PDB file of C-alpha atoms in Angstrom:
ATOM      1  CA  MET A   1      25.996   1.232  -6.751  1.00 49.00           C
ATOM      2  CA  HIS A   2      22.794   0.216  -8.526  1.00 57.00           C
ATOM      3  CA  PRO A   3      19.505  -1.387  -7.571  1.00 59.00           C
ATOM      4  CA  ASP A   4      19.123  -5.089  -8.297  1.00 64.00           C
ATOM      5  CA  ILE A   5      15.416  -4.599  -8.885  1.00 69.00           C
ATOM      6  CA  ILE A   6      13.176  -1.570  -9.432  1.00 71.00           C
ATOM      7  CA  LEU A   7       9.484  -1.128 -10.167  1.00 74.00           C
ATOM      8  CA  GLY A   8       8.673  -0.126 -13.737  1.00 71.00           C
ATOM      9  CA  LYS A   9       6.163   2.471 -12.526  1.00 74.00           C
ATOM     10  CA  CYS A  10       8.964   4.154 -10.570  1.00 80.00           C
ATOM     11  CA  ILE A  11      11.070   4.518 -13.725  1.00 79.00           C
ATOM     12  CA  GLU A  12       8.111   5.854 -15.707  1.00 79.00           C
ATOM     13  CA  GLY A  13       7.537   8.559 -13.093  1.00 82.00           C
ATOM     14  CA  ILE A  14      11.039  10.029 -13.203  1.00 85.00           C
ATOM     15  CA  GLY A  15      11.675  13.377 -14.864  1.00 87.00           C
ATOM     16  CA  ASP A  16       9.860  16.090 -16.791  1.00 89.00           C
ATOM     17  CA  ASP A  17       7.226  14.851 -19.246  1.00 90.00           C
ATOM     18  CA  SER A  18       8.586  17.208 -21.923  1.00 91.00           C
ATOM     19  CA  PHE A  19      11.701  15.009 -22.119  1.00 92.00           C
ATOM     20  CA  LYS A  20       9.798  11.744 -22.442  1.00 93.00           C
ATOM     21  CA  LEU A  21       9.148  10.074 -25.782  1.00 93.00           C
ATOM     22  CA  THR A  22       5.583   9.834 -27.046  1.00 93.00           C
ATOM     23  CA  ASP A  23       3.910   6.596 -28.131  1.00 92.00           C
ATOM     24  CA  ASP A  24       4.589   7.535 -31.773  1.00 94.00           C
ATOM     25  CA  GLU A  25       8.290   7.829 -31.005  1.00 94.00           C
ATOM     26  CA  ARG A  26       8.336   4.286 -29.645  1.00 92.00           C
ATOM     27  CA  HIS A  27       7.655   1.029 -31.461  1.00 89.00           C
ATOM     28  CA  ARG A  28       4.339   0.872 -29.610  1.00 86.00           C
ATOM     29  CA  PRO A  29       2.970   2.172 -26.286  1.00 82.00           C
ATOM     30  CA  PHE A  30       5.188   1.268 -23.311  1.00 79.00           C
ATOM     31  CA  ALA A  31       7.770  -0.311 -25.659  1.00 84.00           C
ATOM     32  CA  TRP A  32      11.365   0.656 -26.502  1.00 85.00           C
ATOM     33  CA  ARG A  33      12.340   3.711 -28.539  1.00 90.00           C
ATOM     34  CA  LYS A  34      12.686   3.871 -32.310  1.00 92.00           C
ATOM     35  CA  PRO A  35      16.268   3.924 -33.690  1.00 90.00           C
ATOM     36  CA  LYS A  36      16.353   7.665 -34.441  1.00 92.00           C
ATOM     37  CA  PHE A  37      15.909   8.357 -30.733  1.00 92.00           C
ATOM     38  CA  THR A  38      18.936   6.256 -29.732  1.00 88.00           C
ATOM     39  CA  LYS A  39      22.635   7.083 -29.614  1.00 84.00           C
ATOM     40  CA  ASN A  40      24.033   3.935 -31.243  1.00 80.00           C
ATOM     41  CA  LYS A  41      21.596   3.544 -34.145  1.00 83.00           C
ATOM     42  CA  GLY A  42      20.364   7.040 -34.888  1.00 84.00           C
ATOM     43  CA  ASN A  43      22.514   9.515 -32.967  1.00 88.00           C
ATOM     44  CA  TYR A  44      19.274  11.072 -31.668  1.00 91.00           C
ATOM     45  CA  SER A  45      18.473  12.382 -35.148  1.00 93.00           C
ATOM     46  CA  GLY A  46      14.751  12.460 -34.337  1.00 93.00           C
ATOM     47  CA  TRP A  47      15.162  14.450 -31.120  1.00 93.00           C
ATOM     48  CA  PRO A  48      14.664  18.260 -31.317  1.00 93.00           C
ATOM     49  CA  LYS A  49      18.007  20.058 -31.210  1.00 89.00           C
ATOM     50  CA  GLU A  50      16.663  22.712 -28.848  1.00 91.00           C
ATOM     51  CA  LYS A  51      16.069  20.166 -26.086  1.00 89.00           C
ATOM     52  CA  THR A  52      18.556  20.590 -23.268  1.00 86.00           C
ATOM     53  CA  THR A  53      18.859  16.868 -22.511  1.00 87.00           C
ATOM     54  CA  TYR A  54      18.407  13.582 -24.330  1.00 89.00           C
ATOM     55  CA  PRO A  55      15.097  11.683 -24.076  1.00 91.00           C
ATOM     56  CA  LEU A  56      14.489   9.934 -20.777  1.00 91.00           C
ATOM     57  CA  TRP A  57      14.445   6.164 -20.641  1.00 88.00           C
ATOM     58  CA  ASN A  58      11.406   4.086 -19.778  1.00 87.00           C
ATOM     59  CA  ALA A  59      11.397   0.568 -18.326  1.00 80.00           C
ATOM     60  CA  ALA A  60      11.574  -1.041 -21.783  1.00 81.00           C
ATOM     61  CA  ASP A  61      14.665   1.018 -22.673  1.00 83.00           C
ATOM     62  CA  PHE A  62      16.449  -0.214 -19.568  1.00 77.00           C
ATOM     63  CA  ARG A  63      15.590  -3.838 -20.282  1.00 71.00           C
ATOM     64  CA  ARG A  64      16.590  -3.640 -23.935  1.00 73.00           C
ATOM     65  CA  ASP A  65      19.556  -1.287 -24.020  1.00 66.00           C
ATOM     66  CA  GLN A  66      21.389  -1.686 -20.712  1.00 54.00           C
ATOM     67  CA  GLY A  67      23.786  -4.416 -19.698  1.00 47.00           C
ATOM     68  CA  GLY A  68      26.503  -6.356 -21.462  1.00 43.00           C
ATOM     69  CA  PHE A  69      26.419  -8.367 -24.643  1.00 47.00           C
ATOM     70  CA  LYS A  70      28.336 -11.472 -23.520  1.00 50.00           C
ATOM     71  CA  PHE A  71      25.886 -14.117 -22.425  1.00 52.00           C
ATOM     72  CA  ILE A  72      27.124 -17.146 -20.487  1.00 56.00           C
ATOM     73  CA  PHE A  73      24.560 -19.935 -20.592  1.00 60.00           C
ATOM     74  CA  GLU A  74      24.397 -22.675 -18.019  1.00 65.00           C
ATOM     75  CA  ASP A  75      24.994 -26.080 -19.619  1.00 69.00           C
ATOM     76  CA  VAL A  76      21.882 -28.202 -19.047  1.00 67.00           C
ATOM     77  CA  SER A  77      20.986 -31.489 -20.713  1.00 70.00           C
ATOM     78  CA  TYR A  78      17.207 -31.151 -20.993  1.00 63.00           C
ATOM     79  CA  LEU A  79      17.034 -27.943 -23.060  1.00 66.00           C
ATOM     80  CA  ARG A  80      17.662 -27.366 -26.758  1.00 65.00           C
ATOM     81  CA  PHE A  81      21.346 -26.806 -27.597  1.00 67.00           C
ATOM     82  CA  ARG A  82      22.042 -27.467 -23.872  1.00 69.00           C
ATOM     83  CA  MET A  83      21.598 -23.735 -23.313  1.00 65.00           C
ATOM     84  CA  GLY A  84      20.288 -22.930 -19.844  1.00 62.00           C
ATOM     85  CA  HIS A  85      19.050 -19.603 -18.590  1.00 60.00           C
ATOM     86  CA  THR A  86      21.102 -16.458 -18.021  1.00 55.00           C
ATOM     87  CA  GLY A  87      18.544 -14.939 -15.657  1.00 57.00           C
ATOM     88  CA  PHE A  88      14.841 -14.649 -15.046  1.00 57.00           C
ATOM     89  CA  HIS A  89      12.396 -12.364 -16.868  1.00 59.00           C
ATOM     90  CA  PHE A  90      10.260 -11.506 -13.882  1.00 63.00           C
ATOM     91  CA  HIS A  91       6.664 -10.538 -14.584  1.00 64.00           C
ATOM     92  CA  ASN A  92       4.440  -8.818 -12.059  1.00 66.00           C
ATOM     93  CA  PHE A  93       2.699 -10.699  -9.311  1.00 76.00           C
ATOM     94  CA  PHE A  94      -1.050 -10.918  -9.734  1.00 85.00           C
ATOM     95  CA  ASP A  95      -3.840 -11.940  -7.392  1.00 89.00           C
ATOM     96  CA  THR A  96      -6.737 -11.783  -9.842  1.00 94.00           C
ATOM     97  CA  THR A  97      -7.279 -12.448 -13.541  1.00 95.00           C
ATOM     98  CA  GLN A  98      -8.283  -8.790 -13.874  1.00 94.00           C
ATOM     99  CA  GLN A  99      -4.796  -7.756 -12.776  1.00 93.00           C
ATOM    100  CA  LEU A 100      -3.285 -10.256 -15.195  1.00 93.00           C
ATOM    101  CA  ARG A 101      -5.339  -8.874 -18.099  1.00 95.00           C
ATOM    102  CA  ASN A 102      -4.310  -5.320 -17.224  1.00 92.00           C
ATOM    103  CA  LYS A 103      -0.661  -6.396 -17.240  1.00 90.00           C
ATOM    104  CA  TYR A 104      -0.941  -7.796 -20.768  1.00 91.00           C
ATOM    105  CA  ARG A 105      -2.955  -4.783 -21.936  1.00 91.00           C
ATOM    106  CA  THR A 106      -0.354  -2.264 -20.773  1.00 85.00           C
ATOM    107  CA  TYR A 107       3.113  -3.913 -20.885  1.00 78.00           C
ATOM    108  CA  GLY A 108       5.817  -3.678 -23.565  1.00 67.00           C
ATOM    109  CA  HIS A 109       3.948  -5.948 -26.000  1.00 77.00           C
ATOM    110  CA  PRO A 110       0.382  -4.814 -25.286  1.00 86.00           C
ATOM    111  CA  VAL A 111      -2.698  -6.820 -26.208  1.00 92.00           C
ATOM    112  CA  PRO A 112      -5.291  -4.038 -26.620  1.00 90.00           C
ATOM    113  CA  LEU A 113      -8.366  -6.279 -26.273  1.00 93.00           C
ATOM    114  CA  ALA A 114      -7.072  -8.352 -23.366  1.00 94.00           C
ATOM    115  CA  ASP A 115      -9.889  -7.202 -21.083  1.00 94.00           C
ATOM    116  CA  ASN A 116     -12.425  -9.040 -23.234  1.00 95.00           C
ATOM    117  CA  MET A 117     -10.426 -12.218 -23.878  1.00 96.00           C
ATOM    118  CA  THR A 118     -10.193 -15.463 -21.963  1.00 97.00           C
ATOM    119  CA  ILE A 119      -6.811 -15.842 -20.285  1.00 97.00           C
ATOM    120  CA  SER A 120      -5.737 -18.496 -22.803  1.00 96.00           C
ATOM    121  CA  GLU A 121      -6.599 -16.276 -25.776  1.00 96.00           C
ATOM    122  CA  ILE A 122      -4.302 -13.473 -24.695  1.00 95.00           C
ATOM    123  CA  HIS A 123      -0.913 -15.130 -25.217  1.00 94.00           C
ATOM    124  CA  PRO A 124       0.514 -18.614 -25.935  1.00 93.00           C
ATOM    125  CA  ASP A 125       2.385 -18.507 -22.616  1.00 91.00           C
ATOM    126  CA  LEU A 126      -0.920 -18.053 -20.803  1.00 94.00           C
ATOM    127  CA  ASP A 127      -2.552 -20.743 -22.917  1.00 95.00           C
ATOM    128  CA  LEU A 128      -0.041 -23.274 -21.605  1.00 94.00           C
ATOM    129  CA  PHE A 129      -0.331 -21.854 -18.086  1.00 94.00           C
ATOM    130  CA  VAL A 130      -4.112 -22.407 -18.024  1.00 95.00           C
ATOM    131  CA  ASP A 131      -3.896 -25.951 -19.377  1.00 95.00           C
ATOM    132  CA  CYS A 132      -1.133 -26.837 -16.929  1.00 92.00           C
ATOM    133  CA  VAL A 133      -2.876 -25.417 -13.860  1.00 94.00           C
ATOM    134  CA  LEU A 134      -6.262 -26.886 -14.796  1.00 95.00           C
ATOM    135  CA  ASN A 135      -4.630 -30.226 -15.699  1.00 92.00           C
ATOM    136  CA  ARG A 136      -5.866 -30.153 -19.305  1.00 92.00           C
ATOM    137  CA  ASN A 137      -4.338 -31.659 -22.438  1.00 90.00           C
ATOM    138  CA  ALA A 138      -1.673 -29.272 -23.756  1.00 87.00           C
ATOM    139  CA  THR A 139      -0.601 -31.130 -26.917  1.00 87.00           C
ATOM    140  CA  SER A 140      -2.068 -28.457 -29.208  1.00 88.00           C
ATOM    141  CA  ASN A 141      -0.315 -25.572 -27.436  1.00 89.00           C
ATOM    142  CA  LYS A 142       2.401 -23.532 -29.100  1.00 88.00           C
ATOM    143  CA  HIS A 143       4.641 -24.159 -26.085  1.00 86.00           C
ATOM    144  CA  LYS A 144       5.201 -27.403 -24.212  1.00 84.00           C
ATOM    145  CA  THR A 145       5.792 -28.359 -20.612  1.00 83.00           C
ATOM    146  CA  LEU A 146       8.970 -30.143 -19.575  1.00 79.00           C
ATOM    147  CA  THR A 147       8.876 -33.663 -18.247  1.00 82.00           C
ATOM    148  CA  THR A 148      11.724 -32.770 -15.893  1.00 81.00           C
ATOM    149  CA  ARG A 149      10.527 -32.384 -12.314  1.00 82.00           C
ATOM    150  CA  LEU A 150      11.345 -29.180 -10.488  1.00 81.00           C
ATOM    151  CA  GLU A 151      13.713 -30.868  -8.060  1.00 80.00           C
ATOM    152  CA  GLU A 152      15.625 -32.323 -11.029  1.00 82.00           C
ATOM    153  CA  PHE A 153      16.317 -28.968 -12.717  1.00 77.00           C
ATOM    154  CA  GLU A 154      19.983 -28.255 -13.297  1.00 72.00           C
ATOM    155  CA  GLY A 155      21.391 -24.856 -12.399  1.00 68.00           C
ATOM    156  CA  ARG A 156      19.685 -22.072 -10.489  1.00 70.00           C
ATOM    157  CA  ILE A 157      15.965 -21.712  -9.913  1.00 76.00           C
ATOM    158  CA  PRO A 158      14.024 -18.838  -8.294  1.00 78.00           C
ATOM    159  CA  ILE A 159      14.625 -18.837  -4.539  1.00 81.00           C
ATOM    160  CA  ALA A 160      10.911 -19.166  -3.741  1.00 85.00           C
ATOM    161  CA  TYR A 161      10.833 -22.547  -5.486  1.00 85.00           C
ATOM    162  CA  THR A 162      13.367 -23.904  -3.000  1.00 86.00           C
ATOM    163  CA  ILE A 163      10.877 -23.430  -0.144  1.00 91.00           C
ATOM    164  CA  ASP A 164       9.272 -26.755   0.690  1.00 91.00           C
ATOM    165  CA  GLY A 165       5.668 -26.830  -0.535  1.00 93.00           C
ATOM    166  CA  TYR A 166       5.727 -23.397  -2.183  1.00 91.00           C
ATOM    167  CA  SER A 167       5.280 -24.475  -5.807  1.00 89.00           C
ATOM    168  CA  LEU A 168       2.360 -26.795  -4.980  1.00 92.00           C
ATOM    169  CA  ALA A 169       0.669 -24.108  -2.877  1.00 94.00           C
ATOM    170  CA  ARG A 170       1.068 -21.514  -5.638  1.00 91.00           C
ATOM    171  CA  HIS A 171      -0.199 -24.019  -8.208  1.00 92.00           C
ATOM    172  CA  LYS A 172      -3.333 -24.596  -6.117  1.00 95.00           C
ATOM    173  CA  GLU A 173      -3.819 -20.854  -5.656  1.00 94.00           C
ATOM    174  CA  MET A 174      -3.573 -20.260  -9.418  1.00 94.00           C
ATOM    175  CA  GLY A 175      -6.193 -22.930 -10.003  1.00 96.00           C
ATOM    176  CA  GLN A 176      -8.639 -21.199  -7.684  1.00 96.00           C
ATOM    177  CA  ILE A 177      -8.005 -17.825  -9.343  1.00 96.00           C
ATOM    178  CA  LEU A 178      -8.659 -19.289 -12.795  1.00 96.00           C
ATOM    179  CA  LEU A 179     -11.829 -21.113 -11.754  1.00 95.00           C
ATOM    180  CA  GLU A 180     -13.255 -17.842 -10.426  1.00 95.00           C
ATOM    181  CA  ASP A 181     -12.678 -16.004 -13.717  1.00 95.00           C
ATOM    182  CA  GLU A 182     -15.952 -14.766 -15.211  1.00 93.00           C
ATOM    183  CA  LEU A 183     -14.955 -15.274 -18.863  1.00 95.00           C
ATOM    184  CA  GLY A 184     -14.284 -18.968 -18.405  1.00 95.00           C
ATOM    185  CA  HIS A 185     -11.772 -21.075 -20.304  1.00 95.00           C
ATOM    186  CA  ASP A 186     -13.555 -22.371 -23.401  1.00 94.00           C
ATOM    187  CA  LYS A 187     -11.166 -20.649 -25.831  1.00 94.00           C
ATOM    188  CA  SER A 188      -7.430 -20.871 -26.490  1.00 93.00           C
ATOM    189  CA  TRP A 189      -4.595 -18.899 -28.062  1.00 92.00           C
ATOM    190  CA  HIS A 190      -5.651 -20.344 -31.416  1.00 93.00           C
ATOM    191  CA  ASP A 191      -8.878 -18.288 -31.183  1.00 93.00           C
ATOM    192  CA  ASN A 192      -6.876 -15.061 -31.037  1.00 92.00           C
ATOM    193  CA  PRO A 193      -7.029 -13.338 -34.482  1.00 89.00           C
ATOM    194  CA  VAL A 194      -3.266 -12.656 -34.405  1.00 88.00           C
ATOM    195  CA  SER A 195      -2.334 -16.322 -33.900  1.00 89.00           C
ATOM    196  CA  PRO A 196      -1.476 -18.383 -37.017  1.00 86.00           C
ATOM    197  CA  VAL A 197      -4.663 -20.444 -36.664  1.00 86.00           C
ATOM    198  CA  GLY A 198      -6.718 -17.350 -35.892  1.00 83.00           C
ATOM    199  CA  LYS A 199      -5.445 -15.596 -39.012  1.00 83.00           C
ATOM    200  CA  LYS A 200      -6.242 -18.642 -41.117  1.00 82.00           C
ATOM    201  CA  ASN A 201      -9.784 -18.871 -39.775  1.00 78.00           C
ATOM    202  CA  SER A 202     -10.576 -15.159 -39.839  1.00 68.00           C
ATOM    203  CA  VAL A 203     -13.110 -13.946 -42.393  1.00 57.00           C
ATOM    204  CA  PRO A 204     -12.305 -10.746 -44.376  1.00 53.00           C
ATOM    205  CA  LEU A 205     -14.771  -7.911 -43.877  1.00 43.00           C
ATOM    206  CA  ASP A 206     -15.986  -8.019 -47.481  1.00 49.00           C
ATOM    207  CA  GLU A 207     -17.019 -11.668 -47.049  1.00 44.00           C
ATOM    208  CA  LYS A 208     -19.189 -10.629 -44.131  1.00 45.00           C
ATOM    209  CA  GLY A 209     -21.067  -8.225 -46.304  1.00 41.00           C
ATOM    210  CA  LYS A 210     -19.694  -5.170 -44.537  1.00 47.00           C
TER     211      LYS A 210
END
């Protein structure tokens, strides 16, 4: 038997801290382990021999290293290569933009300065999300919306979306949450220094006279 879903914070709380990997032993905080702390790639060569058990897994380890390697894609006509989804990467619910920023600041691909960024700046996914919810032009976004209507999607969709009126109600709720955000929405992903445009427009420190 196994759970079909489990909270990441529950996984992180299991076991003795002395058997957990440090941030330096992972690719970055909250992310998956480096190869020398795995069985397949490094035979635990980085793990002290005197330890009485192998390093405990965190949520990122479970997502990355568990499961099979044979993916069966649903055949759908409106996606590239006709390759539909194999499942859903479920991100946490959020009721405020503060909760959303904290999620991106602390998850497996953390954005350290997320607390001080507009929602669109944080990630290209969020950039498209903001433009979609606020009904703004999204032609300059890294990602694009589909012209296919929800009821025309082929294959499985999240169960909640099958409830009459749910998607429109959630869309309206997201709009209200965004409009109440104190940092506003005058910037986009392209203003983030790590984005291609942001890197191109950034000024080296020596050119600032510092």
